[in-house]
Amino acid sequence: MDTIVDLQIVSKSFQKKMILDNVSLSIPPNKVTAIVGANGSGKSTLLKMIGGIIKPDSGQILYRNDPPIKIGYVPEQTPVFLPFTPTEYLIHMGTIRGLPIKWLKKRIDSLLEVFHLEDERNTRITHFSKGMKQKVIIMQAMLEESDLLIMDEPLSGLDLKAQNDLEELLISLKKSNISIVLTCHETKLLEEVADQINVIQDCRIIQIDNQQEHSEPLNRLVFELPKAVSIDALKHIITYEKEIDAGRRLIELNVSQKQTNKIVSEFLDRGALIRLLAPLHKRENEFFKQF
């Protein structure tokens, strides 16, 4: 198995509302896989299924068995009130999981060093900034030396410095051969950290490989804009060749692979729908198309 997790034709609904419909997704080892999409599109549901927190209604999720993978999960919402020091909190969480106390203390010392929190080890978490709290929550997910780290909107609500610190941390974790699956909408994180981008739209997944080296570096994109969005308001984003079908509110772009993730993220944030995504050198039947 050349993937660490493999979702095969997975579906999930809540109260008869379809959230994910026949979704297939392969998560490669030692890479960062990003999940993007509009609010309510099913991103968190997908992460919880990958982490084994909830089960799919149909399909199957296969995990690497040799060696078996260990999964750490970082939820979107950081606990508001944690009346502990980082050391106390991490010992508590490790003890719940049955980790040997002697080994656990050494592991916590190592994590505090990696996350640059050694000097705050005896400071109450309630006094921490949101960025520092986020680091502690990530640390608890890594107590068992996780092979796969699942993170739901890890940069949400962080100031610019905290975002930059966390981006550097993610790059460092990636270099240490930890696989990461995360949801996010920050363009910089998608461009600089993610190896693979997966867009959830209409209960399905569209995959974009974030590879810079390519013999034909242009992608063809077609978006349909909602009526509430002005085309003029998007001109600061569109810096490439374009055609506009005013009647159907379609915008067609030829963009570099380097800029594809940024453009897709910007348009999705404004409620646009992807109607076509295709490398220009591909044959017509290999296009993702949804007119």
CSV table of C-alpha atoms in Angstrom, one decimal:
chain,number,residue,atom,x,y,z
A,1,MET,CA,0.0,0.0,0.0
A,2,ASP,CA,1.7,3.2,-1.2
A,3,THR,CA,-0.6,5.5,0.7
A,4,ILE,CA,-1.0,5.9,4.5
A,5,VAL,CA,-4.8,6.2,4.3
A,6,ASP,CA,-7.1,5.2,1.4
A,7,LEU,CA,-10.8,6.3,1.3
A,8,GLN,CA,-12.7,4.2,-1.2
A,9,ILE,CA,-16.1,5.4,-2.4
A,10,VAL,CA,-17.1,6.8,1.0
A,11,SER,CA,-20.4,8.5,1.7
A,12,LYS,CA,-21.8,10.2,4.8
A,13,SER,CA,-25.1,11.9,5.5
A,14,PHE,CA,-26.6,13.6,8.6
A,15,GLN,CA,-30.4,13.7,9.1
A,16,LYS,CA,-31.0,12.6,5.5
A,17,LYS,CA,-28.8,15.4,4.1
A,18,MET,CA,-25.9,14.1,2.0
A,19,ILE,CA,-22.6,15.6,3.1
A,20,LEU,CA,-20.1,13.4,1.2
A,21,ASP,CA,-21.1,11.3,-1.8
A,22,ASN,CA,-19.0,8.4,-3.1
A,23,VAL,CA,-15.7,10.2,-2.2
A,24,SER,CA,-12.4,8.5,-2.9
A,25,LEU,CA,-9.1,10.0,-1.6
A,26,SER,CA,-5.6,8.6,-1.2
A,27,ILE,CA,-3.3,10.2,1.4
A,28,PRO,CA,0.4,9.8,0.6
A,29,PRO,CA,3.0,9.3,3.3
A,30,ASN,CA,5.3,12.2,4.4
A,31,LYS,CA,3.2,14.8,2.5
A,32,VAL,CA,0.8,17.6,3.4
A,33,THR,CA,-2.7,17.0,2.1
A,34,ALA,CA,-5.0,20.1,2.2
A,35,ILE,CA,-8.8,20.0,2.1
A,36,VAL,CA,-10.5,23.3,1.0
A,37,GLY,CA,-14.1,24.2,0.4
A,38,ALA,CA,-17.0,26.4,1.5
A,39,ASN,CA,-18.3,26.4,5.0
A,40,GLY,CA,-20.6,23.4,5.5
A,41,SER,CA,-19.1,21.6,2.5
A,42,GLY,CA,-18.1,18.6,4.6
A,43,LYS,CA,-14.4,19.3,5.4
A,44,SER,CA,-14.6,18.6,9.1
A,45,THR,CA,-16.7,15.5,8.5
A,46,LEU,CA,-14.1,14.2,6.1
A,47,LEU,CA,-11.3,14.8,8.7
A,48,LYS,CA,-13.3,13.0,11.4
A,49,MET,CA,-13.8,10.0,9.2
A,50,ILE,CA,-10.1,9.8,8.4
A,51,GLY,CA,-9.3,10.0,12.1
A,52,GLY,CA,-11.8,7.3,12.9
A,53,ILE,CA,-14.0,9.6,15.1
A,54,ILE,CA,-17.0,8.9,13.0
A,55,LYS,CA,-17.8,6.1,10.5
A,56,PRO,CA,-18.9,6.4,6.9
A,57,ASP,CA,-22.4,5.3,5.9
A,58,SER,CA,-20.9,3.3,3.0
A,59,GLY,CA,-17.5,2.6,1.4
A,60,GLN,CA,-14.4,1.8,3.3
A,61,ILE,CA,-11.3,3.5,4.8
A,62,LEU,CA,-8.1,1.5,4.7
A,63,TYR,CA,-5.1,2.3,6.8
A,64,ARG,CA,-1.5,1.2,6.4
A,65,ASN,CA,-0.8,-1.8,8.6
A,66,ASP,CA,2.9,-2.4,8.2
A,67,PRO,CA,3.8,-0.7,10.4
A,68,PRO,CA,0.4,0.3,11.8
A,69,ILE,CA,-0.1,4.1,11.8
A,70,LYS,CA,-0.7,6.3,14.8
A,71,ILE,CA,-3.1,9.2,14.3
A,72,GLY,CA,-3.1,12.5,16.1
A,73,TYR,CA,-6.2,14.8,15.8
A,74,VAL,CA,-6.3,18.6,16.3
A,75,PRO,CA,-9.9,19.9,16.5
A,76,GLU,CA,-10.9,23.3,15.1
A,77,GLN,CA,-12.0,24.7,18.4
A,78,THR,CA,-9.4,25.1,21.1
A,79,PRO,CA,-10.7,24.6,24.6
A,80,VAL,CA,-11.5,28.0,26.1
A,81,PHE,CA,-10.5,27.3,29.7
A,82,LEU,CA,-7.5,25.1,30.5
A,83,PRO,CA,-6.4,25.7,34.2
A,84,PHE,CA,-3.2,23.7,33.8
A,85,THR,CA,0.4,24.3,32.8
A,86,PRO,CA,1.5,22.7,29.5
A,87,THR,CA,3.3,20.0,31.4
A,88,GLU,CA,0.3,19.2,33.6
A,89,TYR,CA,-2.1,19.1,30.7
A,90,LEU,CA,0.1,16.9,28.5
A,91,ILE,CA,0.7,14.5,31.4
A,92,HIS,CA,-3.0,14.3,32.0
A,93,MET,CA,-3.8,13.6,28.3
A,94,GLY,CA,-1.0,11.0,28.1
A,95,THR,CA,-2.1,9.2,31.2
A,96,ILE,CA,-5.7,9.0,29.8
A,97,ARG,CA,-4.2,7.2,26.8
A,98,GLY,CA,-2.2,4.8,29.0
A,99,LEU,CA,1.3,6.0,28.1
A,100,PRO,CA,4.0,5.1,30.6
A,101,ILE,CA,4.7,8.1,32.8
A,102,LYS,CA,8.5,8.0,32.6
A,103,TRP,CA,8.4,7.8,28.8
A,104,LEU,CA,5.7,10.4,28.7
A,105,LYS,CA,7.7,13.0,30.6
A,106,LYS,CA,10.7,12.6,28.2
A,107,ARG,CA,8.3,12.9,25.3
A,108,ILE,CA,6.8,16.1,26.7
A,109,ASP,CA,10.3,17.6,27.3
A,110,SER,CA,11.1,16.9,23.6
A,111,LEU,CA,7.8,18.4,22.4
A,112,LEU,CA,8.3,21.6,24.5
A,113,GLU,CA,11.7,22.0,22.8
A,114,VAL,CA,10.3,21.4,19.3
A,115,PHE,CA,7.5,23.9,19.9
A,116,HIS,CA,9.7,26.5,21.6
A,117,LEU,CA,7.7,26.4,24.8
A,118,GLU,CA,10.4,25.3,27.3
A,119,ASP,CA,10.3,28.6,29.2
A,120,GLU,CA,6.5,28.4,29.5
A,121,ARG,CA,6.3,24.9,30.8
A,122,ASN,CA,5.1,26.0,34.2
A,123,THR,CA,2.9,28.9,33.0
A,124,ARG,CA,-0.9,28.4,33.2
A,125,ILE,CA,-2.3,27.9,29.7
A,126,THR,CA,-5.1,30.4,30.5
A,127,HIS,CA,-2.3,33.1,30.2
A,128,PHE,CA,-1.3,31.9,26.7
A,129,SER,CA,-2.0,33.7,23.4
A,130,LYS,CA,-4.3,31.8,21.0
A,131,GLY,CA,-1.2,30.8,18.9
A,132,MET,CA,0.5,29.3,22.0
A,133,LYS,CA,-2.7,27.5,23.0
A,134,GLN,CA,-2.8,26.0,19.5
A,135,LYS,CA,0.7,24.7,19.9
A,136,VAL,CA,-0.3,22.9,23.1
A,137,ILE,CA,-3.3,21.3,21.4
A,138,ILE,CA,-1.0,20.1,18.6
A,139,MET,CA,1.4,18.7,21.1
A,140,GLN,CA,-1.3,16.6,22.7
A,141,ALA,CA,-2.0,15.2,19.3
A,142,MET,CA,1.6,14.2,18.9
A,143,LEU,CA,2.2,12.6,22.3
A,144,GLU,CA,2.2,9.1,20.8
A,145,GLU,CA,4.7,10.1,18.0
A,146,SER,CA,1.9,10.2,15.4
A,147,ASP,CA,2.5,9.1,11.8
A,148,LEU,CA,-0.5,11.1,10.6
A,149,LEU,CA,-1.5,14.5,12.1
A,150,ILE,CA,-5.0,15.7,11.3
A,151,MET,CA,-5.6,19.4,11.8
A,152,ASP,CA,-8.9,21.3,11.4
A,153,GLU,CA,-8.3,24.9,10.4
A,154,PRO,CA,-5.0,25.2,12.4
A,155,LEU,CA,-4.5,28.9,11.5
A,156,SER,CA,-8.1,30.0,12.3
A,157,GLY,CA,-8.1,33.1,14.5
A,158,LEU,CA,-4.3,33.4,14.8
A,159,ASP,CA,-2.5,36.7,14.3
A,160,LEU,CA,0.0,37.0,11.5
A,161,LYS,CA,3.1,36.2,13.6
A,162,ALA,CA,1.3,33.1,15.1
A,163,GLN,CA,0.3,32.0,11.6
A,164,ASN,CA,3.9,32.3,10.4
A,165,ASP,CA,5.2,30.4,13.4
A,166,LEU,CA,2.7,27.6,12.8
A,167,GLU,CA,3.6,27.4,9.0
A,168,GLU,CA,7.2,27.0,9.9
A,169,LEU,CA,6.3,24.3,12.4
A,170,LEU,CA,4.3,22.4,9.7
A,171,ILE,CA,7.2,22.6,7.3
A,172,SER,CA,9.4,21.2,10.1
A,173,LEU,CA,7.0,18.4,10.9
A,174,LYS,CA,6.8,17.5,7.2
A,175,LYS,CA,10.6,17.3,7.0
A,176,SER,CA,10.5,14.9,9.9
A,177,ASN,CA,8.4,12.4,7.8
A,178,ILE,CA,5.0,13.1,9.5
A,179,SER,CA,2.0,13.0,7.2
A,180,ILE,CA,-0.4,15.9,7.6
A,181,VAL,CA,-4.0,16.3,6.6
A,182,LEU,CA,-5.5,19.7,7.2
A,183,THR,CA,-8.3,22.0,6.3
A,184,CYS,CA,-7.6,25.6,5.6
A,185,HIS,CA,-8.3,28.6,3.4
A,186,GLU,CA,-5.1,30.6,3.7
A,187,THR,CA,-3.5,30.9,0.3
A,188,LYS,CA,0.1,31.2,1.6
A,189,LEU,CA,-0.3,27.9,3.5
A,190,LEU,CA,-1.7,26.2,0.5
A,191,GLU,CA,1.1,27.4,-1.8
A,192,GLU,CA,4.1,26.9,0.5
A,193,VAL,CA,3.2,23.9,2.6
A,194,ALA,CA,0.6,21.7,0.8
A,195,ASP,CA,1.7,19.0,-1.6
A,196,GLN,CA,-1.9,18.1,-2.6
A,197,ILE,CA,-5.0,20.2,-2.6
A,198,ASN,CA,-8.5,18.6,-2.5
A,199,VAL,CA,-11.5,20.8,-3.1
A,200,ILE,CA,-14.9,19.6,-1.7
A,201,GLN,CA,-17.7,20.8,-3.9
A,202,ASP,CA,-21.2,19.4,-4.3
A,203,CYS,CA,-20.4,16.5,-1.9
A,204,ARG,CA,-17.5,15.4,-4.1
A,205,ILE,CA,-13.7,15.9,-4.2
A,206,ILE,CA,-11.7,17.6,-6.9
A,207,GLN,CA,-7.9,16.9,-6.5
A,208,ILE,CA,-5.2,19.4,-7.5
A,209,ASP,CA,-1.6,18.3,-7.3
A,210,ASN,CA,0.6,21.2,-6.1
A,211,GLN,CA,3.6,20.4,-8.2
A,212,GLN,CA,5.8,23.2,-9.4
A,213,GLU,CA,7.8,21.2,-11.9
A,214,HIS,CA,5.8,20.4,-15.1
A,215,SER,CA,6.5,20.4,-18.8
A,216,GLU,CA,3.3,22.4,-19.4
A,217,PRO,CA,2.9,24.7,-16.4
A,218,LEU,CA,-0.5,26.2,-17.3
A,219,ASN,CA,-3.9,25.1,-16.0
A,220,ARG,CA,-7.3,26.0,-17.6
A,221,LEU,CA,-9.9,27.1,-15.1
A,222,VAL,CA,-13.6,28.0,-15.6
A,223,PHE,CA,-15.6,29.5,-12.7
A,224,GLU,CA,-19.2,30.4,-12.4
A,225,LEU,CA,-19.8,33.4,-10.3
A,226,PRO,CA,-22.8,33.9,-8.0
A,227,LYS,CA,-25.0,36.9,-8.9
A,228,ALA,CA,-24.0,38.8,-5.7
A,229,VAL,CA,-20.3,38.9,-6.8
A,230,SER,CA,-19.2,41.7,-9.1
A,231,ILE,CA,-16.7,40.7,-11.8
A,232,ASP,CA,-15.0,44.0,-11.4
A,233,ALA,CA,-14.3,43.1,-7.7
A,234,LEU,CA,-12.2,40.2,-8.9
A,235,LYS,CA,-10.0,42.0,-11.4
A,236,HIS,CA,-7.2,42.5,-8.8
A,237,ILE,CA,-7.0,38.6,-8.7
A,238,ILE,CA,-7.2,38.0,-12.4
A,239,THR,CA,-3.8,38.8,-13.9
A,240,TYR,CA,-3.9,36.2,-16.7
A,241,GLU,CA,-5.7,35.7,-20.0
A,242,LYS,CA,-9.4,35.6,-19.5
A,243,GLU,CA,-12.7,35.2,-21.3
A,244,ILE,CA,-16.0,36.2,-19.7
A,245,ASP,CA,-19.4,34.8,-20.6
A,246,ALA,CA,-21.6,37.5,-19.1
A,247,GLY,CA,-24.9,35.6,-19.7
A,248,ARG,CA,-23.8,32.5,-17.8
A,249,ARG,CA,-21.4,34.5,-15.5
A,250,LEU,CA,-18.5,32.3,-16.5
A,251,ILE,CA,-14.9,33.3,-16.2
A,252,GLU,CA,-12.2,31.3,-18.0
A,253,LEU,CA,-8.6,31.6,-17.0
A,254,ASN,CA,-5.3,30.2,-18.1
A,255,VAL,CA,-3.1,30.3,-15.0
A,256,SER,CA,0.3,29.0,-14.0
A,257,GLN,CA,0.3,25.9,-11.8
A,258,LYS,CA,2.1,28.0,-9.2
A,259,GLN,CA,-0.9,30.4,-9.0
A,260,THR,CA,-3.7,27.8,-9.4
A,261,ASN,CA,-4.1,27.2,-5.7
A,262,LYS,CA,-4.3,30.9,-4.9
A,263,ILE,CA,-6.9,31.6,-7.7
A,264,VAL,CA,-9.0,28.6,-6.7
A,265,SER,CA,-9.0,29.6,-3.0
A,266,GLU,CA,-9.8,33.2,-3.8
A,267,PHE,CA,-12.8,32.3,-6.0
A,268,LEU,CA,-14.1,29.7,-3.6
A,269,ASP,CA,-14.0,32.2,-0.8
A,270,ARG,CA,-16.3,34.4,-2.8
A,271,GLY,CA,-18.8,31.6,-3.4
A,272,ALA,CA,-17.8,30.8,-7.0
A,273,LEU,CA,-18.2,27.2,-8.4
A,274,ILE,CA,-15.5,25.4,-10.3
A,275,ARG,CA,-16.9,24.4,-13.7
A,276,LEU,CA,-13.7,23.1,-15.3
A,277,LEU,CA,-10.2,22.5,-14.1
A,278,ALA,CA,-7.7,21.0,-16.5
A,279,PRO,CA,-4.0,21.0,-17.3
A,280,LEU,CA,-3.8,22.4,-20.8
A,281,HIS,CA,-1.7,19.5,-22.1
A,282,LYS,CA,-4.3,16.9,-21.1
A,283,ARG,CA,-6.7,15.2,-23.4
A,284,GLU,CA,-10.3,16.4,-23.3
A,285,ASN,CA,-11.6,13.2,-21.6
A,286,GLU,CA,-9.1,13.7,-18.7
A,287,PHE,CA,-10.6,17.1,-17.8
A,288,PHE,CA,-12.7,17.7,-14.7
A,289,LYS,CA,-15.8,19.2,-16.2
A,290,GLN,CA,-19.2,20.1,-14.8
A,291,PHE,CA,-21.2,22.4,-17.0
